[in-house]
Short mmCIF file of C-alpha atoms in Angstrom, two decimals:
data_model
loop_
_atom_site.label_atom_id
_atom_site.label_comp_id
_atom_site.label_asym_id
_atom_site.label_seq_id
_atom_site.Cartn_x
_atom_site.Cartn_y
_atom_site.Cartn_z
CA MET A 131 -13.02 3.17 -6.94
CA LEU A 132 -11.49 6.18 -5.16
CA ALA A 133 -9.91 4.22 -2.31
CA ASN A 134 -8.53 1.55 -4.63
CA TYR A 135 -7.35 4.21 -7.10
CA LEU A 136 -5.27 5.86 -4.37
CA ILE A 137 -3.96 2.48 -3.19
CA GLY A 138 -2.93 1.61 -6.74
CA LEU A 139 -1.43 5.08 -7.24
CA ARG A 140 0.68 5.03 -4.11
CA GLU A 141 1.85 1.41 -4.37
CA GLY A 142 2.38 1.75 -8.12
CA LEU A 143 4.40 4.93 -7.70
CA GLU A 144 6.65 3.23 -5.16
CA ALA A 145 7.36 0.45 -7.66
CA ALA A 146 7.78 2.97 -10.49
CA LEU A 147 10.30 4.94 -8.43
CA VAL A 148 12.29 1.79 -7.76
CA VAL A 149 12.35 0.88 -11.47
CA SER A 150 13.27 4.43 -12.52
CA ILE A 151 16.17 4.48 -10.05
CA LEU A 152 17.47 1.14 -11.33
CA VAL A 153 17.17 2.17 -14.99
CA ALA A 154 18.57 5.68 -14.54
CA TYR A 155 21.62 4.43 -12.65
CA LEU A 156 22.49 1.84 -15.29
CA VAL A 157 22.08 4.43 -18.06
CA LYS A 158 24.20 7.06 -16.28
CA THR A 159 26.97 4.55 -15.56
CA GLU A 160 26.98 3.49 -19.24
CA ARG A 161 25.79 -0.03 -18.53
CA SER A 162 22.65 0.06 -20.69
CA ASP A 163 23.45 -3.44 -21.94
CA LEU A 164 22.29 -4.69 -18.52
CA LEU A 165 18.82 -3.13 -18.84
CA PRO A 166 17.19 -6.27 -20.33
CA ARG A 167 17.95 -8.09 -17.07
CA ILE A 168 16.10 -5.39 -15.13
CA TRP A 169 13.07 -5.65 -17.41
CA VAL A 170 13.07 -9.46 -17.13
CA GLY A 171 13.02 -9.14 -13.35
CA VAL A 172 10.23 -6.53 -13.47
CA GLY A 173 8.19 -8.77 -15.78
CA ILE A 174 8.61 -11.79 -13.49
CA ALA A 175 7.63 -9.70 -10.45
CA VAL A 176 4.49 -8.41 -12.18
CA ALA A 177 3.53 -11.92 -13.33
CA VAL A 178 4.00 -13.37 -9.83
CA SER A 179 1.93 -10.54 -8.30
CA LEU A 180 -0.89 -11.06 -10.82
CA GLY A 181 -0.82 -14.81 -10.18
CA PHE A 182 -0.94 -14.21 -6.44
CA GLY A 183 -3.92 -11.89 -6.83
CA PHE A 184 -5.68 -14.42 -9.09
CA ALA A 185 -5.13 -17.17 -6.52
CA LEU A 186 -6.49 -14.96 -3.74
CA PHE A 187 -9.61 -14.12 -5.72
CA TYR A 188 -10.51 -17.59 -7.02
CA GLY A 189 -8.77 -19.93 -4.56
CA PRO A 190 -11.15 -19.97 -1.57
CA ARG A 191 -14.40 -20.15 -3.59
CA SER A 192 -14.73 -23.94 -3.36
CA LEU A 193 -14.47 -23.90 0.44
CA THR A 194 -17.27 -23.73 2.99
CA PHE A 195 -18.65 -20.35 4.04
CA GLU A 196 -16.93 -20.53 7.44
CA ALA A 197 -13.60 -21.44 5.84
CA GLN A 198 -13.89 -18.59 3.33
CA GLU A 199 -14.64 -16.12 6.11
CA ALA A 200 -11.75 -17.41 8.22
CA ILE A 201 -9.26 -17.13 5.34
CA GLY A 202 -10.60 -13.70 4.38
CA GLY A 203 -10.34 -12.43 7.94
CA ILE A 204 -6.81 -13.74 8.50
CA LEU A 205 -5.52 -12.41 5.17
CA SER A 206 -7.16 -9.03 5.80
CA ILE A 207 -5.31 -8.74 9.11
CA VAL A 208 -2.05 -9.81 7.45
CA ALA A 209 -2.63 -7.20 4.71
CA VAL A 210 -3.11 -4.47 7.33
CA GLY A 211 0.12 -5.49 9.05
CA LEU A 212 2.06 -5.38 5.78
CA VAL A 213 0.66 -2.06 4.62
CA THR A 214 1.28 -0.49 8.04
CA TRP A 215 4.91 -1.62 7.92
CA MET A 216 5.18 -0.34 4.35
CA ILE A 217 3.79 3.10 5.27
CA PHE A 218 6.35 3.64 8.04
CA TRP A 219 9.22 2.04 6.09
CA MET A 220 8.67 4.15 2.99
CA ALA A 221 8.38 7.35 5.02
CA ARG A 222 11.65 6.55 6.78
CA ALA A 223 13.66 5.08 3.89
CA ALA A 224 12.58 7.35 1.01
CA ARG A 225 15.67 9.58 1.28
CA SER A 226 18.16 6.70 1.36
CA LEU A 227 16.34 4.45 -1.14
CA SER A 228 18.32 5.61 -4.16
CA GLY A 229 21.71 5.00 -2.56
CA GLU A 230 20.65 1.60 -1.27
CA LEU A 231 19.44 0.46 -4.69
CA ARG A 232 22.58 1.73 -6.41
CA GLY A 233 24.70 -0.28 -4.02
CA ARG A 234 22.70 -3.41 -4.81
CA ILE A 235 23.12 -2.81 -8.54
CA ASP A 236 26.89 -2.43 -8.23
CA ASP A 237 27.13 -5.68 -6.26
CA ALA A 238 24.82 -7.55 -8.66
CA ALA A 239 26.52 -6.27 -11.81
CA ASP A 240 29.77 -7.92 -10.72
CA GLY A 241 28.01 -11.23 -10.00
CA PRO A 242 26.29 -13.84 -12.21
CA TRP A 243 23.84 -12.73 -14.92
CA PHE A 244 20.74 -13.55 -12.88
CA ALA A 245 21.83 -11.35 -9.95
CA LEU A 246 20.39 -8.18 -11.52
CA VAL A 247 17.21 -10.07 -12.42
CA LEU A 248 16.90 -11.06 -8.75
CA VAL A 249 17.45 -7.46 -7.59
CA ALA A 250 14.57 -6.28 -9.79
CA ILE A 251 12.33 -9.18 -8.71
CA LEU A 252 12.87 -8.48 -5.02
CA ALA A 253 12.59 -4.70 -5.35
CA VAL A 254 9.39 -4.70 -7.43
CA GLY A 255 7.91 -8.03 -6.29
CA ARG A 256 7.60 -6.93 -2.69
CA GLU A 257 5.51 -3.94 -3.71
CA GLY A 258 3.45 -6.10 -6.07
CA LEU A 259 2.62 -8.79 -3.50
CA GLU A 260 1.71 -6.19 -0.87
CA THR A 261 -0.48 -4.39 -3.40
CA ALA A 262 -2.24 -7.58 -4.51
CA LEU A 263 -3.00 -8.63 -0.93
CA PHE A 264 -4.21 -5.22 0.22
CA LEU A 265 -6.30 -4.63 -2.91
CA TRP A 266 -7.87 -8.05 -2.52
CA SER A 267 -8.76 -7.29 1.11
CA ALA A 268 -10.19 -3.88 0.21
CA THR A 269 -12.14 -5.37 -2.71
CA GLU A 270 -13.57 -8.20 -0.60
CA ALA A 271 -14.80 -5.64 1.93
CA VAL A 272 -17.12 -3.98 -0.59
CA ARG A 273 -17.77 -6.74 -3.14
CA ASP A 274 -21.21 -7.63 -1.81
CA ASP A 275 -22.34 -4.00 -2.08
CA THR A 276 -20.72 -2.73 -5.25
CA GLY A 277 -19.58 -5.78 -7.20
CA THR A 278 -15.97 -6.50 -8.07
CA TRP A 279 -15.23 -4.51 -11.21
CA GLN A 280 -15.38 -1.00 -9.73
CA PRO A 281 -12.59 -1.50 -7.15
CA LEU A 282 -10.43 -3.33 -9.70
CA VAL A 283 -10.91 -0.59 -12.31
CA GLY A 284 -9.99 2.02 -9.71
CA ALA A 285 -6.82 0.10 -8.80
CA ALA A 286 -5.89 -0.37 -12.46
CA LEU A 287 -6.34 3.34 -13.15
CA GLY A 288 -4.19 4.19 -10.12
CA ILE A 289 -1.40 1.85 -11.25
CA ALA A 290 -1.60 3.25 -14.80
CA THR A 291 -1.32 6.79 -13.44
CA ALA A 292 1.68 5.73 -11.35
CA VAL A 293 3.41 4.27 -14.43
CA VAL A 294 2.92 7.55 -16.31
CA LEU A 295 4.18 9.59 -13.36
CA GLY A 296 7.18 7.29 -12.98
CA TRP A 297 8.08 7.74 -16.64
CA LEU A 298 7.68 11.54 -16.39
CA LEU A 299 9.85 11.61 -13.28
CA TYR A 300 12.51 9.56 -15.07
CA ARG A 301 12.45 11.92 -18.04
CA GLY A 302 12.65 14.94 -15.72
CA ALA A 303 9.37 16.35 -17.06
CA ILE A 304 7.80 16.77 -13.62
CA ARG A 305 8.86 17.07 -10.00
CA ILE A 306 6.86 15.77 -7.05
CA ASN A 307 7.38 16.54 -3.39
CA LEU A 308 7.61 12.86 -2.45
CA ALA A 309 7.78 13.58 1.28
CA LYS A 310 4.38 15.32 1.22
CA PHE A 311 2.95 12.76 -1.20
CA PHE A 312 3.84 9.80 1.01
CA THR A 313 2.74 11.63 4.15
CA TRP A 314 -0.76 12.45 2.85
CA THR A 315 -1.32 9.11 1.15
CA GLY A 316 0.11 7.29 4.18
CA ALA A 317 -2.41 9.00 6.47
CA PHE A 318 -5.22 8.09 4.06
CA LEU A 319 -4.08 4.47 3.86
CA ILE A 320 -4.11 4.20 7.64
CA LEU A 321 -7.83 5.06 7.59
CA VAL A 322 -8.42 2.56 4.78
CA ALA A 323 -6.42 -0.08 6.66
CA GLY A 324 -8.54 0.53 9.76
CA GLY A 325 -11.63 -0.32 7.72
CA VAL A 326 -9.99 -3.43 6.26
CA LEU A 327 -8.97 -4.52 9.77
CA SER A 328 -12.50 -4.15 11.13
CA TYR A 329 -13.80 -6.05 8.09
CA GLY A 330 -11.32 -8.85 8.85
CA VAL A 331 -12.54 -8.98 12.43
CA HIS A 332 -16.13 -9.22 11.17
CA ASP A 333 -15.13 -12.12 8.90
CA LEU A 334 -13.59 -13.95 11.86
CA GLN A 335 -16.78 -13.32 13.83
CA GLU A 336 -18.86 -14.82 11.03
CA ALA A 337 -16.50 -17.80 10.94
CA GLY A 338 -17.12 -18.36 14.65
CA ILE A 339 -13.48 -17.71 15.59
CA LEU A 340 -14.17 -14.44 17.40
CA PRO A 341 -17.23 -13.76 19.59
CA GLY A 342 -19.72 -10.89 19.54
CA LEU A 343 -21.22 -11.17 16.06
CA HIS A 344 -24.63 -9.97 17.29
CA ASN A 345 -23.33 -7.54 19.92
CA LEU A 346 -23.72 -4.28 18.00
CA ALA A 347 -22.06 -0.99 18.88
CA TRP A 348 -24.61 0.82 16.69
CA ASP A 349 -27.25 0.11 14.11
CA VAL A 350 -28.09 3.08 11.90
CA SER A 351 -29.43 1.02 9.01
CA GLY A 352 -32.82 2.64 9.55
CA THR A 353 -31.27 6.11 9.16
CA VAL A 354 -28.46 5.58 6.67
CA ASP A 355 -29.66 4.17 3.36
CA PRO A 356 -26.99 1.63 2.25
CA THR A 357 -27.79 2.45 -1.40
CA SER A 358 -27.24 6.20 -1.01
CA TRP A 359 -24.18 7.88 -2.53
CA TYR A 360 -22.71 8.88 0.83
CA ALA A 361 -23.14 5.39 2.30
CA THR A 362 -21.46 3.92 -0.77
CA LEU A 363 -18.63 6.43 -0.45
CA LEU A 364 -18.10 5.69 3.25
CA LYS A 365 -18.28 1.94 2.64
CA GLY A 366 -15.88 2.03 -0.29
CA ILE A 367 -13.24 4.23 1.38
CA PHE A 368 -13.48 3.50 5.11
CA ASN A 369 -15.53 0.25 5.10
CA PHE A 370 -18.17 1.97 7.22
CA SER A 371 -21.05 -0.38 8.04
CA PRO A 372 -24.44 0.80 9.32
CA GLN A 373 -24.39 -2.29 11.56
CA THR A 374 -21.07 -2.44 13.40
CA THR A 375 -20.22 -4.82 16.21
CA VAL A 376 -18.58 -3.65 19.41
CA LEU A 377 -15.42 -5.62 18.64
CA GLU A 378 -15.14 -4.07 15.16
CA ALA A 379 -15.46 -0.56 16.57
CA VAL A 380 -12.97 -1.21 19.38
CA VAL A 381 -10.40 -2.72 17.00
CA TRP A 382 -10.78 0.19 14.57
CA VAL A 383 -10.14 2.76 17.32
CA LEU A 384 -7.24 0.77 18.86
CA TYR A 385 -5.57 0.62 15.44
CA VAL A 386 -6.26 4.00 13.85
CA VAL A 387 -5.70 6.29 16.85
CA PRO A 388 -2.21 5.11 17.94
CA VAL A 389 -0.95 4.34 14.41
CA MET A 390 -2.12 7.69 13.03
CA THR A 391 -0.62 9.51 16.02
CA LEU A 392 2.77 7.80 15.63
CA PHE A 393 2.78 8.36 11.87
CA LEU A 394 1.98 12.08 12.09
CA LEU A 395 4.51 12.60 14.89
CA SER A 396 7.23 10.86 12.89
CA ALA A 397 6.31 12.91 9.80
CA ARG A 398 6.52 16.09 11.85
CA ARG A 399 9.97 15.14 13.15
CA ARG A 400 11.23 14.42 9.63
CA SER A 401 9.94 17.76 8.34
CA LYS A 402 11.93 19.75 10.90
CA PRO A 403 15.21 21.13 9.49
CA ALA A 404 18.38 19.77 11.01
CA PRO A 405 19.93 22.14 13.56
CA ALA A 406 22.80 24.21 12.24
CA PRO A 407 26.21 23.24 13.61
CA ALA A 408 27.43 25.44 16.42
CA THR A 409 30.05 27.98 15.45
CA HIS A 410 32.71 29.23 17.81
CA PRO A 411 34.20 32.69 17.45
CA THR A 412 37.82 32.78 16.38
CA PRO A 413 39.93 34.11 19.24
CA VAL A 414 41.62 37.39 18.51
CA SER A 415 45.39 37.23 19.00
#
């Protein structure tokens, strides 16, 4: 629940920030009559994201075991790629997001009625589809051990918290250091994504697409009780498996180490204050 709660919180807060920017700008520019178009677009985006998640969860169940594993592995890898792009994009574009969205609103407001609906669909729908895919991948990784309802409840609670925070931010009731928030949650999501990636590789091994299913890097199942609280915690957050293949371990290291390094270095560069402009003494006449 914890991992999926944080995923839902971060992704939900991104969507909530986008919606609050759209709504606040229309209200401040005295164009509140256009708000229904924004809410229609948000509703469509949410419905499409829920439908996409439903299709992911129930779609492959009638297929063979190998086909299910192949689809699960491929979609898990796609989810990791999307969430990695999202982590770096949000960290880089957070400061300019408001201005970019306002420009889109101004252009759409002068166009046909559905233009604003489309702006809201694209702005919120992207976050929703990414969230549905990544939550599905994270849920599939632990479903055999914990069932399905716990990860989904965690995600729902995270999204609900994000909606409340978004409303409070819009009302000016709270202030959040978004740079630190996205840095810490981004680093956490990289670790979660590393687990999802290794799980996807394991799925492809079980489907017979990748080799090395029985070539284990370690087997601590005799030491680590899979039913213990710490094993459940490690499995739920980082997808740790007492029996890990060599390929899973190698892929995890090759993803987490360079991605985490690049992310922390870029965060450190962004946190440095801009150098003050050079001043030249005024010549004395």
